[in-house]
Coordinates of N, CA and C in Angstrom, one line a residue:
M136 N 90.5 125.4 93.5 CA 90.7 124.2 92.9 C 92.2 123.9 92.6
A137 N 92.6 122.7 92.8 CA 94.0 122.3 92.7 C 94.3 122.3 91.2
R138 N 95.5 122.6 90.8 CA 96.0 122.6 89.5 C 97.0 121.4 89.4
N139 N 96.7 120.5 88.5 CA 97.6 119.3 88.3 C 98.1 119.3 86.9
R140 N 99.2 120.0 86.6 CA 99.8 120.1 85.3 C 101.1 119.2 85.2
R141 N 101.1 118.5 84.2 CA 102.3 117.6 84.0 C 103.5 118.4 83.6
L142 N 104.7 118.1 84.2 CA 105.9 118.8 83.9 C 106.7 117.9 83.0
T143 N 107.1 118.4 81.8 CA 107.8 117.6 80.9 C 109.1 118.3 80.3
T144 N 109.0 119.6 80.2 CA 110.1 120.3 79.5 C 111.0 121.0 80.5
D145 N 112.2 121.4 80.1 CA 113.0 122.2 81.0 C 112.3 123.5 81.4
K146 N 111.5 124.1 80.5 CA 110.8 125.3 80.9 C 109.8 125.0 82.0
D147 N 109.1 123.9 81.9 CA 108.2 123.5 83.0 C 108.9 123.4 84.3
F148 N 110.0 122.7 84.3 CA 110.7 122.4 85.6 C 111.3 123.7 86.1
Q149 N 111.8 124.6 85.2 CA 112.3 125.9 85.7 C 111.2 126.7 86.3
E150 N 110.1 126.7 85.7 CA 108.9 127.5 86.3 C 108.6 127.0 87.7
A151 N 108.5 125.7 87.8 CA 108.2 125.1 89.1 C 109.3 125.4 90.2
L152 N 110.5 125.4 89.7 CA 111.6 125.8 90.6 C 111.5 127.2 91.0
D153 N 111.4 128.1 90.0 CA 111.3 129.6 90.3 C 110.1 130.0 91.1
R154 N 109.0 129.4 90.9 CA 107.8 129.8 91.6 C 107.5 129.0 92.9
E155 N 108.5 128.0 93.2 CA 108.4 127.1 94.3 C 107.1 126.4 94.4
I156 N 106.7 125.8 93.3 CA 105.5 125.0 93.2 C 105.7 123.6 93.7
P157 N 104.9 123.1 94.7 CA 105.0 121.7 95.1 C 104.8 120.8 94.0
V158 N 105.4 119.6 94.0 CA 105.2 118.6 92.9 C 104.9 117.3 93.5
R159 N 104.3 116.5 92.7 CA 104.1 115.1 92.9 C 104.9 114.3 91.9
V160 N 105.5 113.2 92.4 CA 106.3 112.3 91.5 C 105.7 110.9 91.5
F161 N 105.5 110.4 90.3 CA 105.0 109.1 90.1 C 106.1 108.2 89.4
Q162 N 106.2 107.0 89.8 CA 107.1 106.0 89.1 C 106.3 104.7 89.1
N163 N 106.2 104.1 87.9 CA 105.5 102.8 87.7 C 104.1 102.9 88.3
D164 N 103.4 104.0 88.0 CA 102.0 104.3 88.4 C 101.8 104.4 89.9
H165 N 102.9 104.6 90.6 CA 102.7 104.8 92.1 C 103.3 106.2 92.5
M166 N 102.7 106.9 93.4 CA 103.2 108.1 93.9 C 104.4 107.8 94.8
V167 N 105.5 108.4 94.5 CA 106.7 108.1 95.3 C 107.2 109.3 96.0
D168 N 106.6 110.5 95.7 CA 107.0 111.7 96.4 C 105.8 112.7 96.2
S169 N 105.6 113.5 97.2 CA 104.5 114.5 97.2 C 104.8 115.7 98.0
G170 N 104.5 116.9 97.5 CA 104.6 118.1 98.3 C 106.0 118.7 98.4
G171 N 107.0 118.1 97.8 CA 108.3 118.7 97.8 C 108.5 119.7 96.7
L172 N 109.6 120.5 96.8 CA 109.9 121.5 95.9 C 111.1 121.1 95.0
I173 N 111.1 121.4 93.8 CA 112.3 121.1 92.9 C 113.3 122.1 93.3
I174 N 114.5 121.6 93.6 CA 115.6 122.5 93.9 C 116.8 122.5 92.9
R175 N 116.7 121.5 92.0 CA 117.7 121.4 91.0 C 117.2 120.3 90.0
F176 N 117.6 120.5 88.7 CA 117.3 119.5 87.7 C 118.3 119.6 86.5
D177 N 118.4 118.5 85.8 CA 119.2 118.5 84.6 C 118.5 117.5 83.7
E178 N 119.2 117.1 82.6 CA 118.5 116.2 81.6 C 118.3 114.8 82.1
Q179 N 118.9 114.5 83.3 CA 118.8 113.1 83.8 C 118.1 113.0 85.1
I180 N 118.3 114.0 86.0 CA 117.8 113.9 87.4 C 117.0 115.1 87.8
I181 N 116.0 114.9 88.6 CA 115.2 116.0 89.2 C 115.4 115.8 90.7
V182 N 115.8 116.9 91.4 CA 116.1 116.8 92.8 C 114.9 117.5 93.5
V183 N 114.3 116.8 94.4 CA 113.1 117.4 95.1 C 113.4 117.4 96.6
Q184 N 113.1 118.5 97.3 CA 113.3 118.6 98.7 C 112.0 118.7 99.4
S185 N 111.7 117.8 100.3 CA 110.4 117.8 101.0 C 110.5 118.4 102.4
S186 N 111.7 118.4 103.0 CA 112.0 119.0 104.3 C 113.4 119.3 104.4
V187 N 113.9 119.9 105.5 CA 115.3 120.3 105.6 C 116.2 119.1 105.4
S188 N 115.8 117.9 105.9 CA 116.7 116.8 105.8 C 116.3 115.7 104.8
Q189 N 115.2 116.0 104.0 CA 114.7 115.0 103.1 C 114.9 115.5 101.7
I190 N 115.8 114.9 101.0 CA 116.1 115.2 99.6 C 116.0 113.9 98.8
A191 N 115.3 114.0 97.6 CA 115.1 112.8 96.8 C 115.6 113.1 95.4
Y192 N 116.3 112.1 94.8 CA 116.8 112.2 93.4 C 116.0 111.3 92.6
H193 N 115.2 111.8 91.6 CA 114.4 111.1 90.7 C 114.9 111.1 89.3
E194 N 115.0 109.9 88.7 CA 115.4 109.8 87.3 C 114.3 110.4 86.4
R195 N 114.7 111.3 85.6 CA 113.7 112.0 84.8 C 113.0 111.1 83.8
R196 N 113.7 110.2 83.2 CA 113.1 109.3 82.2 C 112.2 108.2 82.8
L197 N 112.4 107.9 84.1 CA 111.6 106.9 84.7 C 110.4 107.4 85.5
C198 N 110.3 108.7 85.7 CA 109.2 109.2 86.5 C 108.4 110.2 85.8
E199 N 107.2 110.5 86.3 CA 106.3 111.5 85.8 C 106.2 112.5 86.9
F200 N 106.2 113.8 86.5 CA 106.1 114.9 87.5 C 104.9 115.8 87.2
F201 N 104.2 116.2 88.3 CA 103.1 117.0 88.2 C 103.2 118.1 89.2
E202 N 102.8 119.3 88.8 CA 102.8 120.4 89.8 C 101.5 120.2 90.6
N203 N 101.5 120.6 91.9 CA 100.4 120.4 92.8 C 100.1 121.7 93.4
A204 N 99.7 122.7 92.5 CA 99.5 124.1 93.0 C 98.0 124.3 93.3
R205 N 97.7 125.2 94.1 CA 96.3 125.6 94.5 C 96.1 127.0 94.0

């Protein structure tokens, strides 16, 4: 069964980064990113890499982040 836990705290984001857990990103109730890994984060931006050449920068306050682990 898939695990869909919302990521909200620095601890949540650090765990997803350390364990290389794929994430889904929603903005304005629309999924804007799926399956990428968090590679960096701070209090303003979450950086998600989906492939070697695809890196997305998501504003933390505008988006919702969920781990997509199995």
